[in-house]
Amino acid sequence: METLIQSWDGESVVSRFDRESGTWMFIAIHSTALGLATGGTRLKSYPTPRDALFDAMRLAEGMTYKWAGIEFPRGGGKAVLDIPDLFDPSQREGLLSRYGHWLADLHGIFETGPDLGTTPSDMAIIRLGFDGVFGCPPDLGGMGDPGPYTALGVFSGIRASCERYFSSSDMKGRSVMVQGAGSVGKPLIHLLLEAGCEVKFSDLDSAQIDKVRQELGLTFVEPEAVYGEPCDVFAPCATGGILNAKTIPQLKCSIVAGGANNQLEGHQDGEALHQRDILYAPDYIINAGGAIFLLSTENMGWDISKTRDRIIEIEDTLKEIYTHAEQRGISSTAAAEELAKSRVKEAAMKTHAEN
Ligand code: PHE
């Protein structure tokens, strides 16, 4: 883990081992130049604690760029709870409660909300120990699951990408392959169907697969076959790292635009997509809807209609990035990174000057 931390350009890593449940807890704080480190808490089982820490670091970096992209005054951070393979569900409440108290002990250096593997009711348990928690259930004063709002932003981003690639934002008849029908994928599927798209989906959870098949009558694609499935738009809405040297050559889509965090395994994969003339919507730009929703409604006092309008503006941000990329002859990944990094750098220089 030493080299991992040494080679990272973030600010700090905090860790704790929860003996009772055998869980490694990591908080990665990438940058506080724009504000207090804020990001989701992910709960899942990783091959090794090192993989969990690496994921936290990369996701924290993504959060820095996400806040910069939407110009919200927050910094990039992420927490990962790496539960053991044989995690006993009865341990969940205790673990989350201890995690909440730990966050309080850290004097609020990191504020959090739901992410892959955690729900609004989990947030309510964390909140018993620590105030800085977004996305608690509505009956407990929160705004609940941000998934549908992330999906709304992703949908707007898919439209922007179609307009760019096909010179038409009419979604009717566009084929979309959605990977993961969870808290973002499922509401996205609904929006796509309403717009007249032909939707196919994939998922790993057999109960969820049956449900989506029965409720919506969609075609299911086996998880291994997702990458080679011909479609206009591939929308990754599950885990990260799925765009890599192995999967990119298989792709038979024109556009990759989905809600998952950290879709690219590495920076070079953004370039590889560009080389293949596949239009890629940078994840931290297109999936910022959930972050916009939670912060604007719970922290900034916006009403839902202002929030929705702001989320739909993701369409404009993406168009700007695509235009910038074309003008400079660079990939959309590089263009988005330039934009986000320049905002972080500007803020850092400003605070430096003020001190
Ligand atoms: N985890 C979501 C994201 O990656 C939502 C979230 C945003 C959670 C902000 C906490 C804080 O954007």
Coordinates of C-alpha atoms and ligand atoms in Angstrom, one line a residue:
M1 CA 0.0 0.0 0.0
E2 CA 3.0 2.3 0.5
T3 CA 3.6 2.8 -3.2
L4 CA -0.1 3.3 -3.8
I5 CA -0.3 6.2 -1.3
Q6 CA 3.1 7.6 -2.4
S7 CA 2.1 7.8 -6.1
W8 CA -1.3 9.4 -5.5
D9 CA -1.7 13.1 -6.0
G10 CA -4.5 13.4 -3.3
E11 CA -4.3 14.9 0.1
S12 CA -4.9 12.2 2.7
V13 CA -6.0 8.7 3.4
V14 CA -7.6 7.7 6.7
S15 CA -8.1 4.1 7.6
R16 CA -9.5 2.0 10.4
F17 CA -10.1 -1.7 10.8
D18 CA -13.4 -2.6 12.2
R19 CA -12.6 -5.8 14.2
E20 CA -16.1 -6.7 15.1
S21 CA -17.2 -7.2 11.5
G22 CA -13.8 -7.7 9.9
T23 CA -14.2 -4.6 7.7
W24 CA -11.5 -2.3 6.4
M25 CA -12.7 1.3 6.3
F26 CA -11.0 3.8 4.1
I27 CA -11.6 7.5 3.5
A28 CA -9.6 9.1 0.7
I29 CA -9.5 12.8 0.5
H30 CA -8.3 13.9 -2.9
S31 CA -8.6 17.7 -2.8
T32 CA -10.2 20.3 -0.5
A33 CA -9.2 23.2 -2.8
L34 CA -12.9 23.9 -3.6
G35 CA -14.3 23.0 -0.2
L36 CA -15.1 20.3 2.3
A37 CA -14.4 16.8 1.0
T38 CA -17.7 15.2 0.2
G39 CA -18.6 12.0 -1.5
G40 CA -20.5 8.7 -1.2
T41 CA -19.8 5.7 1.0
R42 CA -19.4 2.6 -1.0
L43 CA -19.9 -0.8 0.7
K44 CA -18.7 -4.0 -0.9
S45 CA -16.2 -6.8 -0.7
Y46 CA -12.9 -6.3 -2.5
P47 CA -10.2 -9.0 -3.3
T48 CA -7.8 -7.2 -1.0
P49 CA -7.8 -4.1 1.3
R50 CA -5.3 -2.6 -1.2
D51 CA -8.0 -2.8 -4.0
A52 CA -10.4 -1.1 -1.7
L53 CA -8.1 1.7 -0.9
F54 CA -7.2 2.1 -4.6
D55 CA -10.9 2.3 -5.4
A56 CA -11.5 5.0 -2.7
M57 CA -8.6 7.0 -4.1
R58 CA -9.7 6.9 -7.7
L59 CA -13.3 7.6 -6.7
A60 CA -12.2 10.5 -4.6
E61 CA -10.4 12.0 -7.5
G62 CA -13.5 11.6 -9.6
M63 CA -15.4 13.5 -6.9
T64 CA -13.0 16.4 -7.1
Y65 CA -13.6 16.8 -10.8
K66 CA -17.4 16.2 -10.3
W67 CA -17.7 19.2 -7.9
A68 CA -15.4 21.3 -10.1
G69 CA -17.5 20.4 -13.2
I70 CA -20.7 21.6 -11.6
E71 CA -19.0 24.5 -9.8
F72 CA -20.3 23.5 -6.4
P73 CA -18.1 24.5 -3.4
R74 CA -17.1 21.0 -2.3
G75 CA -13.9 18.9 -2.4
G76 CA -13.3 15.4 -3.6
G77 CA -13.5 12.5 -1.1
K78 CA -14.8 9.0 -1.0
A79 CA -15.2 6.3 1.6
V80 CA -15.1 2.6 1.1
L81 CA -16.2 -0.1 3.6
D82 CA -14.5 -3.3 2.4
I83 CA -16.6 -6.0 4.1
P84 CA -15.4 -9.6 4.3
D85 CA -16.6 -12.1 1.7
L86 CA -18.7 -13.8 4.3
F87 CA -20.2 -10.7 5.8
D88 CA -23.0 -11.5 8.2
P89 CA -25.9 -9.1 7.4
S90 CA -26.8 -8.8 11.1
Q91 CA -23.5 -7.0 11.4
R92 CA -24.5 -4.2 9.1
E93 CA -26.2 -1.9 11.5
G94 CA -23.4 -2.1 14.0
L95 CA -20.7 -1.5 11.3
L96 CA -22.6 1.6 10.0
S97 CA -23.1 3.0 13.4
R98 CA -19.4 2.6 14.3
Y99 CA -18.5 4.2 11.0
G100 CA -20.7 7.2 11.8
H101 CA -19.1 7.7 15.2
W102 CA -15.7 7.4 13.5
L103 CA -16.6 10.2 11.1
A104 CA -17.6 12.3 14.1
D105 CA -14.3 11.5 15.8
L106 CA -12.6 12.8 12.6
H107 CA -14.2 16.2 13.3
G108 CA -16.2 16.3 10.1
I109 CA -13.2 16.3 7.6
F110 CA -15.5 14.3 5.2
E111 CA -19.2 14.5 4.5
T112 CA -21.0 11.6 2.9
G113 CA -24.1 10.1 1.2
P114 CA -25.2 6.9 -0.5
D115 CA -23.2 5.2 -3.1
L116 CA -22.9 1.7 -4.6
G117 CA -23.9 -0.8 -1.9
T118 CA -25.5 1.7 0.5
T119 CA -29.0 3.0 0.8
P120 CA -30.9 5.9 2.4
S121 CA -31.7 3.8 5.5
D122 CA -27.9 3.1 5.8
M123 CA -27.4 6.8 5.8
A124 CA -29.9 7.2 8.7
I125 CA -27.8 4.8 10.8
I126 CA -24.6 6.7 10.0
R127 CA -26.3 9.9 10.9
L128 CA -27.0 8.7 14.4
G129 CA -23.3 9.3 15.1
F130 CA -22.5 12.1 12.6
D131 CA -24.4 15.0 11.2
G132 CA -22.7 15.4 7.8
V133 CA -24.8 12.8 6.0
F134 CA -26.8 13.4 2.8
G135 CA -29.5 11.2 1.3
C136 CA -31.3 10.0 4.5
P137 CA -34.9 8.8 3.9
P138 CA -37.6 11.5 3.6
D139 CA -39.3 10.6 6.8
L140 CA -36.1 11.3 8.6
G141 CA -35.6 14.7 7.0
G142 CA -33.5 13.7 4.0
M143 CA -34.2 13.6 0.3
G144 CA -33.7 9.9 0.0
D145 CA -32.3 8.0 -3.0
P146 CA -30.5 10.3 -5.5
G147 CA -30.6 7.5 -8.2
P148 CA -33.5 8.9 -10.2
Y149 CA -31.8 12.3 -10.4
T150 CA -28.5 10.8 -11.4
A151 CA -30.5 9.0 -14.1
L152 CA -32.1 12.3 -15.3
G153 CA -28.6 13.8 -15.7
V154 CA -27.4 10.7 -17.6
F155 CA -30.4 10.9 -19.9
S156 CA -29.7 14.5 -20.7
G157 CA -26.1 13.6 -21.3
I158 CA -27.1 10.8 -23.6
R159 CA -29.2 13.3 -25.6
A160 CA -26.2 15.7 -25.8
S161 CA -24.0 12.8 -27.0
C162 CA -26.5 11.7 -29.7
E163 CA -26.8 15.2 -30.9
R164 CA -23.1 15.4 -31.2
Y165 CA -22.6 12.1 -32.9
F166 CA -25.6 11.7 -35.0
S167 CA -26.4 15.4 -35.4
S168 CA -29.9 14.7 -34.0
S169 CA -31.1 14.7 -30.4
D170 CA -34.2 12.7 -31.4
M171 CA -34.0 9.6 -29.3
K172 CA -36.7 7.7 -31.0
G173 CA -35.5 4.3 -32.2
R174 CA -32.0 4.7 -30.7
S175 CA -30.7 1.4 -29.3
V176 CA -29.3 1.7 -25.8
M177 CA -27.5 -1.1 -23.9
V178 CA -27.8 -0.4 -20.1
Q179 CA -25.3 -2.2 -17.9
G180 CA -26.8 -2.5 -14.4
A181 CA -30.5 -2.0 -13.7
G182 CA -30.0 -0.7 -10.1
S183 CA -30.7 2.6 -8.5
V184 CA -29.5 4.6 -11.5
G185 CA -29.9 2.1 -14.4
K186 CA -33.5 1.3 -13.6
P187 CA -34.8 4.9 -13.6
L188 CA -32.6 5.5 -16.7
I189 CA -34.3 2.7 -18.5
H190 CA -37.7 4.3 -17.8
L191 CA -36.6 7.6 -19.2
L192 CA -35.1 5.9 -22.3
L193 CA -38.3 4.0 -22.9
E194 CA -40.4 7.1 -22.5
A195 CA -38.3 8.7 -25.2
G196 CA -38.9 5.9 -27.6
C197 CA -35.5 4.1 -27.4
E198 CA -34.9 0.4 -27.9
V199 CA -33.5 -0.7 -24.6
K200 CA -31.5 -3.8 -23.7
F201 CA -30.2 -4.4 -20.2
S202 CA -27.8 -6.5 -18.2
D203 CA -27.4 -7.2 -14.5
L204 CA -25.7 -9.6 -12.2
D205 CA -28.5 -10.1 -9.7
S206 CA -31.0 -12.7 -10.8
A207 CA -33.9 -11.4 -8.8
Q208 CA -33.4 -7.9 -10.4
I209 CA -33.1 -9.5 -13.8
D210 CA -36.4 -11.3 -13.5
K211 CA -38.1 -8.2 -12.2
V212 CA -37.0 -6.0 -15.1
R213 CA -37.8 -8.6 -17.6
Q214 CA -41.3 -9.1 -16.3
E215 CA -42.1 -5.5 -15.5
L216 CA -40.7 -4.0 -18.7
G217 CA -40.4 -6.9 -21.1
L218 CA -36.8 -5.9 -22.0
T219 CA -34.2 -8.1 -23.7
F220 CA -31.6 -9.3 -21.2
V221 CA -28.0 -9.5 -22.4
E222 CA -25.6 -11.9 -20.5
P223 CA -23.0 -9.9 -18.6
E224 CA -20.1 -11.3 -20.7
A225 CA -21.8 -10.4 -23.9
V226 CA -22.5 -6.7 -23.0
Y227 CA -19.4 -5.2 -24.6
G228 CA -19.8 -6.9 -28.0
E229 CA -23.6 -6.1 -28.2
P230 CA -24.3 -3.8 -31.2
C231 CA -26.0 -0.6 -30.1
D232 CA -26.0 3.1 -30.6
V233 CA -25.3 3.9 -27.0
F234 CA -23.6 1.8 -24.3
A235 CA -24.6 3.1 -20.9
P236 CA -22.5 1.6 -18.0
C237 CA -24.5 2.0 -14.8
A238 CA -22.8 -0.6 -12.6
T239 CA -19.2 -0.8 -11.3
G240 CA -16.1 1.1 -12.5
G241 CA -13.0 0.1 -14.5
I242 CA -15.1 -1.6 -17.2
L243 CA -13.6 0.3 -20.1
N244 CA -10.2 -1.2 -20.6
A245 CA -7.8 -2.8 -23.0
K246 CA -9.9 -6.0 -23.0
T247 CA -13.3 -4.5 -23.5
I248 CA -12.7 -1.5 -25.7
P249 CA -11.8 -3.5 -28.8
Q250 CA -15.0 -5.5 -28.4
L251 CA -17.3 -2.4 -28.4
K252 CA -19.9 -2.2 -31.2
C253 CA -21.4 1.1 -30.1
S254 CA -21.0 4.7 -31.3
I255 CA -21.3 6.3 -27.9
V256 CA -20.4 5.4 -24.3
A257 CA -22.5 7.4 -21.9
G258 CA -23.6 6.1 -18.5
G259 CA -23.9 6.7 -14.8
A260 CA -21.2 4.6 -13.2
N261 CA -18.2 6.2 -11.5
N262 CA -14.7 5.7 -12.8
Q263 CA -15.7 3.8 -16.0
L264 CA -12.2 4.0 -17.5
E265 CA -9.7 1.7 -16.1
G266 CA -7.0 4.2 -16.8
H267 CA -6.4 7.5 -18.5
Q268 CA -5.1 5.7 -21.7
D269 CA -8.6 4.0 -22.1
G270 CA -10.1 7.4 -22.7
E271 CA -7.6 7.9 -25.5
A272 CA -8.3 4.3 -26.8
L273 CA -12.0 5.2 -27.2
H274 CA -11.1 8.4 -29.0
Q275 CA -8.9 6.4 -31.4
R276 CA -11.8 4.1 -32.1
D277 CA -14.0 7.1 -32.8
I278 CA -16.4 6.2 -30.0
L279 CA -17.8 9.3 -28.3
Y280 CA -17.2 9.0 -24.5
A281 CA -19.2 11.1 -22.0
P282 CA -16.8 11.7 -19.1
D283 CA -18.4 9.9 -16.2
Y284 CA -18.0 12.6 -13.5
I285 CA -19.7 15.1 -15.8
I286 CA -22.6 13.0 -17.0
N287 CA -23.3 11.4 -13.6
A288 CA -23.3 14.5 -11.5
G289 CA -27.1 14.6 -11.2
G290 CA -27.1 12.8 -7.8
A291 CA -24.6 15.1 -6.3
I292 CA -26.4 18.2 -7.6
F293 CA -29.7 16.8 -6.2
L294 CA -28.4 16.0 -2.7
L295 CA -26.4 19.2 -2.2
S296 CA -28.8 21.6 -3.7
T297 CA -31.9 20.3 -1.9
E298 CA -30.4 19.4 1.4
N299 CA -27.8 22.1 1.8
M300 CA -28.5 25.0 -0.5
G301 CA -32.3 25.3 -0.1
W302 CA -33.2 24.9 -3.8
D303 CA -36.6 23.6 -4.7
I304 CA -37.0 20.5 -6.9
S305 CA -37.8 22.4 -10.1
K306 CA -34.6 24.6 -9.9
T307 CA -32.7 21.4 -9.1
R308 CA -34.1 19.5 -12.1
D309 CA -33.3 22.4 -14.4
R310 CA -29.7 22.5 -13.1
I311 CA -29.4 18.7 -13.7
I312 CA -30.7 19.0 -17.2
E313 CA -27.9 21.6 -17.8
I314 CA -25.5 18.7 -17.8
E315 CA -26.5 18.5 -21.5
D316 CA -24.9 21.9 -22.1
T317 CA -21.8 21.2 -20.1
L318 CA -21.2 18.1 -22.1
K319 CA -21.8 19.9 -25.4
E320 CA -19.2 22.5 -24.3
I321 CA -16.7 19.7 -23.5
Y322 CA -17.3 18.0 -26.9
T323 CA -16.8 21.3 -28.7
H324 CA -13.7 22.1 -26.8
A325 CA -12.3 18.6 -27.6
E326 CA -13.0 19.0 -31.3
Q327 CA -11.5 22.4 -31.5
R328 CA -8.3 21.2 -29.8
G329 CA -8.2 17.9 -31.5
I330 CA -8.2 16.0 -28.1
S331 CA -10.3 13.3 -26.5
S332 CA -13.4 14.3 -24.5
T333 CA -11.7 12.7 -21.5
A334 CA -8.7 15.1 -21.9
A335 CA -11.0 18.1 -22.5
A336 CA -13.1 17.4 -19.3
E337 CA -10.0 16.9 -17.3
E338 CA -8.6 20.2 -18.5
L339 CA -11.7 22.0 -17.5
A340 CA -12.0 20.4 -14.1
K341 CA -8.3 20.7 -13.3
S342 CA -8.1 24.3 -14.3
R343 CA -11.0 25.1 -11.9
V344 CA -9.3 23.3 -9.0
K345 CA -6.0 25.0 -9.7
E346 CA -7.7 28.4 -9.9
A347 CA -9.4 27.9 -6.5
A348 CA -6.1 26.6 -5.0
M349 CA -4.3 29.7 -6.2
K350 CA -7.0 32.0 -4.9
T351 CA -6.8 30.5 -1.4
H352 CA -3.1 30.6 -1.5
A353 CA -3.2 34.3 -2.4
E354 CA -5.7 35.0 0.4
N355 CA -3.5 33.3 3.0
Ligands
PHE1 N1 -22.4 8.7 -4.6 C1 -23.1 9.6 -5.5 C2 -22.0 10.3 -6.5 O1 -21.0 9.7 -6.7 C3 -23.9 10.6 -4.8 C4 -23.3 11.5 -3.7 C5 -23.0 12.7 -4.0 C6 -23.1 11.0 -2.5 C7 -22.5 13.6 -3.0 C8 -22.6 11.9 -1.5 C9 -22.4 13.1 -1.8 O2 -22.2 11.3 -7.0

